Amino acid sequence: MTDGPERDEPDDRAAAVPAPPDRAPGTGDEAIAVDTNVREDRGRWIVEISVVFHDGAIRRTVNDYPTRRHAEIAASWIRRAADRDIEGPIHG
């Protein structure tokens, strides 16, 4: 008596895994460039990050802040942290 399938039977678990859907830009790729943007929306200051990959770009809202100065400080920190992860020469 065995607890699992016998060794000479094929394992069908690998065949049951569906193929992944089309990948979103940047999935698993190294970033080429990064930029942060600060904009006003209904009295709040929004920080967005834009990341460029070989196969496309993505833009995400990071957070909102009560003052422009707070948003600019946060954007600076985010940009510097992201720049450290990009390989190659510093881009300006």
PDB file of N, CA and C in Angstrom:
ATOM      1  N   MET A   1       0.844  -1.171   0.000  1.00  0.00           N
ATOM      2  CA  MET A   1       0.000   0.000   0.000  1.00  0.00           C
ATOM      3  C   MET A   1       0.892   1.238   0.000  1.00  0.00           C
ATOM      4  N   THR A   2       0.603   2.208  -0.873  1.00  0.00           N
ATOM      5  CA  THR A   2       1.408   3.424  -0.969  1.00  0.00           C
ATOM      6  C   THR A   2       0.556   4.637  -0.669  1.00  0.00           C
ATOM      7  N   ASP A   3       1.228   5.728  -0.284  1.00  0.00           N
ATOM      8  CA  ASP A   3       0.508   6.963   0.046  1.00  0.00           C
ATOM      9  C   ASP A   3       0.247   7.820  -1.183  1.00  0.00           C
ATOM     10  N   GLY A   4       0.988   7.675  -2.232  1.00  0.00           N
ATOM     11  CA  GLY A   4       0.844   8.516  -3.416  1.00  0.00           C
ATOM     12  C   GLY A   4       0.811   7.668  -4.668  1.00  0.00           C
ATOM     13  N   PRO A   5       0.916   8.316  -5.851  1.00  0.00           N
ATOM     14  CA  PRO A   5       0.901   7.545  -7.094  1.00  0.00           C
ATOM     15  C   PRO A   5       2.168   6.699  -7.192  1.00  0.00           C
ATOM     16  N   GLU A   6       2.013   5.562  -7.861  1.00  0.00           N
ATOM     17  CA  GLU A   6       3.171   4.699  -8.055  1.00  0.00           C
ATOM     18  C   GLU A   6       4.173   5.397  -8.955  1.00  0.00           C
ATOM     19  N   ARG A   7       5.435   5.052  -8.828  1.00  0.00           N
ATOM     20  CA  ARG A   7       6.505   5.751  -9.535  1.00  0.00           C
ATOM     21  C   ARG A   7       6.416   5.628 -11.048  1.00  0.00           C
ATOM     22  N   ASP A   8       5.848   4.548 -11.570  1.00  0.00           N
ATOM     23  CA  ASP A   8       5.799   4.407 -13.017  1.00  0.00           C
ATOM     24  C   ASP A   8       4.560   5.054 -13.619  1.00  0.00           C
ATOM     25  N   GLU A   9       3.687   5.666 -12.795  1.00  0.00           N
ATOM     26  CA  GLU A   9       2.542   6.408 -13.316  1.00  0.00           C
ATOM     27  C   GLU A   9       2.960   7.861 -13.559  1.00  0.00           C
ATOM     28  N   PRO A  10       2.542   8.490 -14.657  1.00  0.00           N
ATOM     29  CA  PRO A  10       2.911   9.897 -14.903  1.00  0.00           C
ATOM     30  C   PRO A  10       2.208  10.821 -13.916  1.00  0.00           C
ATOM     31  N   ASP A  11       2.872  11.905 -13.590  1.00  0.00           N
ATOM     32  CA  ASP A  11       2.314  12.911 -12.686  1.00  0.00           C
ATOM     33  C   ASP A  11       1.561  13.937 -13.523  1.00  0.00           C
ATOM     34  N   ASP A  12       0.239  13.970 -13.371  1.00  0.00           N
ATOM     35  CA  ASP A  12      -0.595  14.854 -14.194  1.00  0.00           C
ATOM     36  C   ASP A  12      -0.744  16.252 -13.603  1.00  0.00           C
ATOM     37  N   ARG A  13      -0.138  16.534 -12.436  1.00  0.00           N
ATOM     38  CA  ARG A  13      -0.285  17.858 -11.837  1.00  0.00           C
ATOM     39  C   ARG A  13       0.326  18.953 -12.705  1.00  0.00           C
ATOM     40  N   ALA A  14       1.447  18.693 -13.370  1.00  0.00           N
ATOM     41  CA  ALA A  14       2.093  19.708 -14.210  1.00  0.00           C
ATOM     42  C   ALA A  14       1.217  20.068 -15.399  1.00  0.00           C
ATOM     43  N   ALA A  15       0.490  19.109 -15.941  1.00  0.00           N
ATOM     44  CA  ALA A  15      -0.364  19.364 -17.099  1.00  0.00           C
ATOM     45  C   ALA A  15      -1.611  20.158 -16.693  1.00  0.00           C
ATOM     46  N   ALA A  16      -1.982  20.133 -15.421  1.00  0.00           N
ATOM     47  CA  ALA A  16      -3.191  20.813 -14.977  1.00  0.00           C
ATOM     48  C   ALA A  16      -2.986  22.308 -14.751  1.00  0.00           C
ATOM     49  N   VAL A  17      -1.734  22.781 -14.735  1.00  0.00           N
ATOM     50  CA  VAL A  17      -1.458  24.202 -14.509  1.00  0.00           C
ATOM     51  C   VAL A  17      -1.739  24.967 -15.791  1.00  0.00           C
ATOM     52  N   PRO A  18      -2.647  25.953 -15.752  1.00  0.00           N
ATOM     53  CA  PRO A  18      -2.958  26.707 -16.977  1.00  0.00           C
ATOM     54  C   PRO A  18      -1.798  27.614 -17.378  1.00  0.00           C
ATOM     55  N   ALA A  19      -1.735  27.927 -18.654  1.00  0.00           N
ATOM     56  CA  ALA A  19      -0.712  28.835 -19.167  1.00  0.00           C
ATOM     57  C   ALA A  19      -0.976  30.234 -18.625  1.00  0.00           C
ATOM     58  N   PRO A  20       0.079  30.999 -18.304  1.00  0.00           N
ATOM     59  CA  PRO A  20      -0.137  32.352 -17.778  1.00  0.00           C
ATOM     60  C   PRO A  20      -0.728  33.261 -18.850  1.00  0.00           C
ATOM     61  N   PRO A  21      -1.555  34.236 -18.438  1.00  0.00           N
ATOM     62  CA  PRO A  21      -2.112  35.183 -19.418  1.00  0.00           C
ATOM     63  C   PRO A  21      -1.003  36.095 -19.939  1.00  0.00           C
ATOM     64  N   ASP A  22      -1.345  36.905 -20.915  1.00  0.00           N
ATOM     65  CA  ASP A  22      -0.367  37.868 -21.436  1.00  0.00           C
ATOM     66  C   ASP A  22       0.174  38.694 -20.289  1.00  0.00           C
ATOM     67  N   ARG A  23       1.482  38.875 -20.285  1.00  0.00           N
ATOM     68  CA  ARG A  23       2.130  39.587 -19.186  1.00  0.00           C
ATOM     69  C   ARG A  23       1.874  41.083 -19.264  1.00  0.00           C
ATOM     70  N   ALA A  24       1.801  41.686 -18.094  1.00  0.00           N
ATOM     71  CA  ALA A  24       1.714  43.139 -18.009  1.00  0.00           C
ATOM     72  C   ALA A  24       3.106  43.713 -18.249  1.00  0.00           C
ATOM     73  N   PRO A  25       3.226  44.964 -18.704  1.00  0.00           N
ATOM     74  CA  PRO A  25       4.552  45.547 -18.910  1.00  0.00           C
ATOM     75  C   PRO A  25       5.396  45.479 -17.648  1.00  0.00           C
ATOM     76  N   GLY A  26       6.622  45.062 -17.822  1.00  0.00           N
ATOM     77  CA  GLY A  26       7.564  45.055 -16.717  1.00  0.00           C
ATOM     78  C   GLY A  26       7.531  43.835 -15.845  1.00  0.00           C
ATOM     79  N   THR A  27       6.650  42.895 -16.111  1.00  0.00           N
ATOM     80  CA  THR A  27       6.579  41.709 -15.272  1.00  0.00           C
ATOM     81  C   THR A  27       7.853  40.896 -15.428  1.00  0.00           C
ATOM     82  N   GLY A  28       8.661  40.900 -14.388  1.00  0.00           N
ATOM     83  CA  GLY A  28       9.887  40.111 -14.404  1.00  0.00           C
ATOM     84  C   GLY A  28      11.053  40.745 -15.127  1.00  0.00           C
ATOM     85  N   ASP A  29      10.900  41.944 -15.655  1.00  0.00           N
ATOM     86  CA  ASP A  29      11.980  42.609 -16.381  1.00  0.00           C
ATOM     87  C   ASP A  29      12.659  43.647 -15.500  1.00  0.00           C
ATOM     88  N   GLU A  30      13.871  44.017 -15.884  1.00  0.00           N
ATOM     89  CA  GLU A  30      14.592  45.078 -15.194  1.00  0.00           C
ATOM     90  C   GLU A  30      14.100  46.435 -15.702  1.00  0.00           C
ATOM     91  N   ALA A  31      13.977  47.378 -14.802  1.00  0.00           N
ATOM     92  CA  ALA A  31      13.530  48.721 -15.173  1.00  0.00           C
ATOM     93  C   ALA A  31      14.651  49.465 -15.885  1.00  0.00           C
ATOM     94  N   ILE A  32      14.289  50.278 -16.870  1.00  0.00           N
ATOM     95  CA  ILE A  32      15.249  51.098 -17.607  1.00  0.00           C
ATOM     96  C   ILE A  32      15.337  52.483 -16.978  1.00  0.00           C
ATOM     97  N   ALA A  33      14.174  53.044 -16.640  1.00  0.00           N
ATOM     98  CA  ALA A  33      14.130  54.402 -16.086  1.00  0.00           C
ATOM     99  C   ALA A  33      12.955  54.515 -15.126  1.00  0.00           C
ATOM    100  N   VAL A  34      13.065  55.486 -14.223  1.00  0.00           N
ATOM    101  CA  VAL A  34      11.993  55.740 -13.268  1.00  0.00           C
ATOM    102  C   VAL A  34      11.839  57.245 -13.095  1.00  0.00           C
ATOM    103  N   ASP A  35      10.611  57.683 -12.865  1.00  0.00           N
ATOM    104  CA  ASP A  35      10.359  59.103 -12.643  1.00  0.00           C
ATOM    105  C   ASP A  35       9.186  59.225 -11.679  1.00  0.00           C
ATOM    106  N   THR A  36       9.190  60.278 -10.886  1.00  0.00           N
ATOM    107  CA  THR A  36       8.063  60.561 -10.004  1.00  0.00           C
ATOM    108  C   THR A  36       7.440  61.885 -10.417  1.00  0.00           C
ATOM    109  N   ASN A  37       6.137  61.971 -10.259  1.00  0.00           N
ATOM    110  CA  ASN A  37       5.388  63.170 -10.613  1.00  0.00           C
ATOM    111  C   ASN A  37       4.540  63.593  -9.418  1.00  0.00           C
ATOM    112  N   VAL A  38       4.403  64.902  -9.236  1.00  0.00           N
ATOM    113  CA  VAL A  38       3.548  65.460  -8.191  1.00  0.00           C
ATOM    114  C   VAL A  38       2.492  66.306  -8.889  1.00  0.00           C
ATOM    115  N   ARG A  39       1.233  66.063  -8.542  1.00  0.00           N
ATOM    116  CA  ARG A  39       0.140  66.837  -9.132  1.00  0.00           C
ATOM    117  C   ARG A  39      -0.919  67.101  -8.080  1.00  0.00           C
ATOM    118  N   GLU A  40      -1.723  68.135  -8.307  1.00  0.00           N
ATOM    119  CA  GLU A  40      -2.784  68.483  -7.364  1.00  0.00           C
ATOM    120  C   GLU A  40      -4.100  67.875  -7.838  1.00  0.00           C
ATOM    121  N   ASP A  41      -4.875  67.362  -6.885  1.00  0.00           N
ATOM    122  CA  ASP A  41      -6.184  66.805  -7.197  1.00  0.00           C
ATOM    123  C   ASP A  41      -7.107  67.047  -6.011  1.00  0.00           C
ATOM    124  N   ARG A  42      -8.105  67.920  -6.194  1.00  0.00           N
ATOM    125  CA  ARG A  42      -9.098  68.251  -5.162  1.00  0.00           C
ATOM    126  C   ARG A  42      -8.467  68.679  -3.841  1.00  0.00           C
ATOM    127  N   GLY A  43      -7.459  69.536  -3.921  1.00  0.00           N
ATOM    128  CA  GLY A  43      -6.841  70.079  -2.721  1.00  0.00           C
ATOM    129  C   GLY A  43      -5.791  69.190  -2.073  1.00  0.00           C
ATOM    130  N   ARG A  44      -5.548  68.017  -2.616  1.00  0.00           N
ATOM    131  CA  ARG A  44      -4.520  67.109  -2.109  1.00  0.00           C
ATOM    132  C   ARG A  44      -3.425  67.003  -3.166  1.00  0.00           C
ATOM    133  N   TRP A  45      -2.225  66.682  -2.736  1.00  0.00           N
ATOM    134  CA  TRP A  45      -1.093  66.548  -3.636  1.00  0.00           C
ATOM    135  C   TRP A  45      -0.775  65.068  -3.813  1.00  0.00           C
ATOM    136  N   ILE A  46      -0.817  64.608  -5.061  1.00  0.00           N
ATOM    137  CA  ILE A  46      -0.688  63.199  -5.416  1.00  0.00           C
ATOM    138  C   ILE A  46       0.725  62.933  -5.925  1.00  0.00           C
ATOM    139  N   VAL A  47       1.339  61.859  -5.438  1.00  0.00           N
ATOM    140  CA  VAL A  47       2.643  61.414  -5.938  1.00  0.00           C
ATOM    141  C   VAL A  47       2.411  60.174  -6.788  1.00  0.00           C
ATOM    142  N   GLU A  48       2.916  60.210  -8.019  1.00  0.00           N
ATOM    143  CA  GLU A  48       2.838  59.077  -8.936  1.00  0.00           C
ATOM    144  C   GLU A  48       4.248  58.654  -9.299  1.00  0.00           C
ATOM    145  N   ILE A  49       4.420  57.356  -9.549  1.00  0.00           N
ATOM    146  CA  ILE A  49       5.696  56.847 -10.019  1.00  0.00           C
ATOM    147  C   ILE A  49       5.476  56.244 -11.407  1.00  0.00           C
ATOM    148  N   SER A  50       6.389  56.547 -12.316  1.00  0.00           N
ATOM    149  CA  SER A  50       6.365  55.991 -13.666  1.00  0.00           C
ATOM    150  C   SER A  50       7.640  55.184 -13.854  1.00  0.00           C
ATOM    151  N   VAL A  51       7.473  53.945 -14.306  1.00  0.00           N
ATOM    152  CA  VAL A  51       8.619  53.064 -14.517  1.00  0.00           C
ATOM    153  C   VAL A  51       8.583  52.573 -15.956  1.00  0.00           C
ATOM    154  N   VAL A  52       9.733  52.692 -16.642  1.00  0.00           N
ATOM    155  CA  VAL A  52       9.849  52.286 -18.038  1.00  0.00           C
ATOM    156  C   VAL A  52      10.618  50.975 -18.094  1.00  0.00           C
ATOM    157  N   PHE A  53      10.054  50.002 -18.832  1.00  0.00           N
ATOM    158  CA  PHE A  53      10.672  48.707 -19.059  1.00  0.00           C
ATOM    159  C   PHE A  53      10.918  48.527 -20.546  1.00  0.00           C
ATOM    160  N   HIS A  54      11.591  47.454 -20.936  1.00  0.00           N
ATOM    161  CA  HIS A  54      11.842  47.194 -22.351  1.00  0.00           C
ATOM    162  C   HIS A  54      10.543  46.972 -23.124  1.00  0.00           C
ATOM    163  N   ASP A  55       9.530  46.415 -22.466  1.00  0.00           N
ATOM    164  CA  ASP A  55       8.297  46.078 -23.176  1.00  0.00           C
ATOM    165  C   ASP A  55       7.132  47.016 -22.876  1.00  0.00           C
ATOM    166  N   GLY A  56       7.383  48.123 -22.203  1.00  0.00           N
ATOM    167  CA  GLY A  56       6.303  49.073 -21.916  1.00  0.00           C
ATOM    168  C   GLY A  56       6.599  49.897 -20.679  1.00  0.00           C
ATOM    169  N   ALA A  57       5.595  50.599 -20.228  1.00  0.00           N
ATOM    170  CA  ALA A  57       5.750  51.456 -19.043  1.00  0.00           C
ATOM    171  C   ALA A  57       4.506  51.336 -18.180  1.00  0.00           C
ATOM    172  N   ILE A  58       4.689  51.590 -16.890  1.00  0.00           N
ATOM    173  CA  ILE A  58       3.558  51.607 -15.977  1.00  0.00           C
ATOM    174  C   ILE A  58       3.608  52.887 -15.149  1.00  0.00           C
ATOM    175  N   ARG A  59       2.450  53.348 -14.728  1.00  0.00           N
ATOM    176  CA  ARG A  59       2.345  54.516 -13.844  1.00  0.00           C
ATOM    177  C   ARG A  59       1.378  54.145 -12.727  1.00  0.00           C
ATOM    178  N   ARG A  60       1.815  54.386 -11.499  1.00  0.00           N
ATOM    179  CA  ARG A  60       0.998  54.070 -10.337  1.00  0.00           C
ATOM    180  C   ARG A  60       0.964  55.257  -9.382  1.00  0.00           C
ATOM    181  N   THR A  61      -0.179  55.460  -8.743  1.00  0.00           N
ATOM    182  CA  THR A  61      -0.295  56.461  -7.695  1.00  0.00           C
ATOM    183  C   THR A  61       0.272  55.864  -6.418  1.00  0.00           C
ATOM    184  N   VAL A  62       1.175  56.602  -5.773  1.00  0.00           N
ATOM    185  CA  VAL A  62       1.804  56.121  -4.555  1.00  0.00           C
ATOM    186  C   VAL A  62       0.972  56.514  -3.342  1.00  0.00           C
ATOM    187  N   ASN A  63       0.711  57.811  -3.193  1.00  0.00           N
ATOM    188  CA  ASN A  63      -0.043  58.296  -2.043  1.00  0.00           C
ATOM    189  C   ASN A  63      -0.434  59.747  -2.291  1.00  0.00           C
ATOM    190  N   ASP A  64      -1.281  60.288  -1.404  1.00  0.00           N
ATOM    191  CA  ASP A  64      -1.611  61.709  -1.475  1.00  0.00           C
ATOM    192  C   ASP A  64      -1.186  62.378  -0.177  1.00  0.00           C
ATOM    193  N   TYR A  65      -0.899  63.684  -0.268  1.00  0.00           N
ATOM    194  CA  TYR A  65      -0.346  64.440   0.858  1.00  0.00           C
ATOM    195  C   TYR A  65      -1.086  65.766   0.987  1.00  0.00           C
ATOM    196  N   PRO A  66      -1.090  66.342   2.195  1.00  0.00           N
ATOM    197  CA  PRO A  66      -1.845  67.585   2.397  1.00  0.00           C
ATOM    198  C   PRO A  66      -1.182  68.825   1.803  1.00  0.00           C
ATOM    199  N   THR A  67       0.161  68.815   1.659  1.00  0.00           N
ATOM    200  CA  THR A  67       0.855  69.981   1.109  1.00  0.00           C
ATOM    201  C   THR A  67       1.760  69.551  -0.041  1.00  0.00           C
ATOM    202  N   ARG A  68       2.036  70.522  -0.890  1.00  0.00           N
ATOM    203  CA  ARG A  68       2.932  70.251  -2.011  1.00  0.00           C
ATOM    204  C   ARG A  68       4.332  69.874  -1.516  1.00  0.00           C
ATOM    205  N   ARG A  69       4.802  70.532  -0.474  1.00  0.00           N
ATOM    206  CA  ARG A  69       6.142  70.264   0.059  1.00  0.00           C
ATOM    207  C   ARG A  69       6.257  68.822   0.559  1.00  0.00           C
ATOM    208  N   HIS A  70       5.250  68.341   1.272  1.00  0.00           N
ATOM    209  CA  HIS A  70       5.267  66.945   1.735  1.00  0.00           C
ATOM    210  C   HIS A  70       5.315  65.983   0.552  1.00  0.00           C
ATOM    211  N   ALA A  71       4.533  66.268  -0.471  1.00  0.00           N
ATOM    212  CA  ALA A  71       4.506  65.404  -1.659  1.00  0.00           C
ATOM    213  C   ALA A  71       5.847  65.413  -2.379  1.00  0.00           C
ATOM    214  N   GLU A  72       6.482  66.590  -2.482  1.00  0.00           N
ATOM    215  CA  GLU A  72       7.785  66.666  -3.150  1.00  0.00           C
ATOM    216  C   GLU A  72       8.869  65.923  -2.376  1.00  0.00           C
ATOM    217  N   ILE A  73       8.812  65.988  -1.052  1.00  0.00           N
ATOM    218  CA  ILE A  73       9.775  65.240  -0.236  1.00  0.00           C
ATOM    219  C   ILE A  73       9.581  63.741  -0.438  1.00  0.00           C
ATOM    220  N   ALA A  74       8.329  63.285  -0.386  1.00  0.00           N
ATOM    221  CA  ALA A  74       8.043  61.862  -0.590  1.00  0.00           C
ATOM    222  C   ALA A  74       8.474  61.409  -1.986  1.00  0.00           C
ATOM    223  N   ALA A  75       8.187  62.233  -3.005  1.00  0.00           N
ATOM    224  CA  ALA A  75       8.569  61.889  -4.368  1.00  0.00           C
ATOM    225  C   ALA A  75      10.083  61.773  -4.496  1.00  0.00           C
ATOM    226  N   SER A  76      10.810  62.653  -3.827  1.00  0.00           N
ATOM    227  CA  SER A  76      12.274  62.603  -3.856  1.00  0.00           C
ATOM    228  C   SER A  76      12.791  61.310  -3.231  1.00  0.00           C
ATOM    229  N   TRP A  77      12.244  60.933  -2.091  1.00  0.00           N
ATOM    230  CA  TRP A  77      12.672  59.694  -1.428  1.00  0.00           C
ATOM    231  C   TRP A  77      12.371  58.473  -2.293  1.00  0.00           C
ATOM    232  N   ILE A  78      11.179  58.454  -2.871  1.00  0.00           N
ATOM    233  CA  ILE A  78      10.779  57.321  -3.715  1.00  0.00           C
ATOM    234  C   ILE A  78      11.678  57.225  -4.939  1.00  0.00           C
ATOM    235  N   ARG A  79      11.942  58.359  -5.561  1.00  0.00           N
ATOM    236  CA  ARG A  79      12.794  58.380  -6.752  1.00  0.00           C
ATOM    237  C   ARG A  79      14.204  57.894  -6.427  1.00  0.00           C
ATOM    238  N   ARG A  80      14.778  58.368  -5.325  1.00  0.00           N
ATOM    239  CA  ARG A  80      16.138  57.948  -4.954  1.00  0.00           C
ATOM    240  C   ARG A  80      16.200  56.457  -4.644  1.00  0.00           C
ATOM    241  N   ALA A  81      15.173  55.941  -3.980  1.00  0.00           N
ATOM    242  CA  ALA A  81      15.140  54.504  -3.682  1.00  0.00           C
ATOM    243  C   ALA A  81      15.013  53.679  -4.961  1.00  0.00           C
ATOM    244  N   ALA A  82      14.188  54.130  -5.886  1.00  0.00           N
ATOM    245  CA  ALA A  82      14.012  53.403  -7.147  1.00  0.00           C
ATOM    246  C   ALA A  82      15.268  53.474  -8.003  1.00  0.00           C
ATOM    247  N   ASP A  83      15.955  54.633  -8.001  1.00  0.00           N
ATOM    248  CA  ASP A  83      17.194  54.769  -8.777  1.00  0.00           C
ATOM    249  C   ASP A  83      18.262  53.797  -8.309  1.00  0.00           C
ATOM    250  N   ARG A  84      18.278  53.469  -7.034  1.00  0.00           N
ATOM    251  CA  ARG A  84      19.269  52.515  -6.520  1.00  0.00           C
ATOM    252  C   ARG A  84      19.065  51.130  -7.099  1.00  0.00           C
ATOM    253  N   ASP A  85      17.817  50.776  -7.447  1.00  0.00           N
ATOM    254  CA  ASP A  85      17.527  49.455  -7.976  1.00  0.00           C
ATOM    255  C   ASP A  85      17.780  49.325  -9.472  1.00  0.00           C
ATOM    256  N   ILE A  86      17.954  50.444 -10.161  1.00  0.00           N
ATOM    257  CA  ILE A  86      18.187  50.397 -11.609  1.00  0.00           C
ATOM    258  C   ILE A  86      19.681  50.162 -11.833  1.00  0.00           C
ATOM    259  N   GLU A  87      19.991  49.145 -12.618  1.00  0.00           N
ATOM    260  CA  GLU A  87      21.393  48.850 -12.916  1.00  0.00           C
ATOM    261  C   GLU A  87      21.914  49.810 -13.978  1.00  0.00           C
ATOM    262  N   GLY A  88      23.203  49.992 -14.010  1.00  0.00           N
ATOM    263  CA  GLY A  88      23.829  50.823 -15.022  1.00  0.00           C
ATOM    264  C   GLY A  88      24.145  52.208 -14.497  1.00  0.00           C
ATOM    265  N   PRO A  89      24.509  53.118 -15.385  1.00  0.00           N
ATOM    266  CA  PRO A  89      24.874  54.469 -14.961  1.00  0.00           C
ATOM    267  C   PRO A  89      23.666  55.243 -14.457  1.00  0.00           C
ATOM    268  N   ILE A  90      23.929  56.227 -13.611  1.00  0.00           N
ATOM    269  CA  ILE A  90      22.856  57.057 -13.092  1.00  0.00           C
ATOM    270  C   ILE A  90      22.371  57.964 -14.221  1.00  0.00           C
ATOM    271  N   HIS A  91      21.068  58.037 -14.383  1.00  0.00           N
ATOM    272  CA  HIS A  91      20.455  58.770 -15.487  1.00  0.00           C
ATOM    273  C   HIS A  91      20.046  60.166 -15.055  1.00  0.00           C
ATOM    274  N   GLY A  92      20.987  61.055 -14.871  1.00  0.00           N
ATOM    275  CA  GLY A  92      20.694  62.442 -14.556  1.00  0.00           C
ATOM    276  C   GLY A  92      20.330  62.618 -13.175  1.00  0.00           C
TER     277      GLY A  92
END
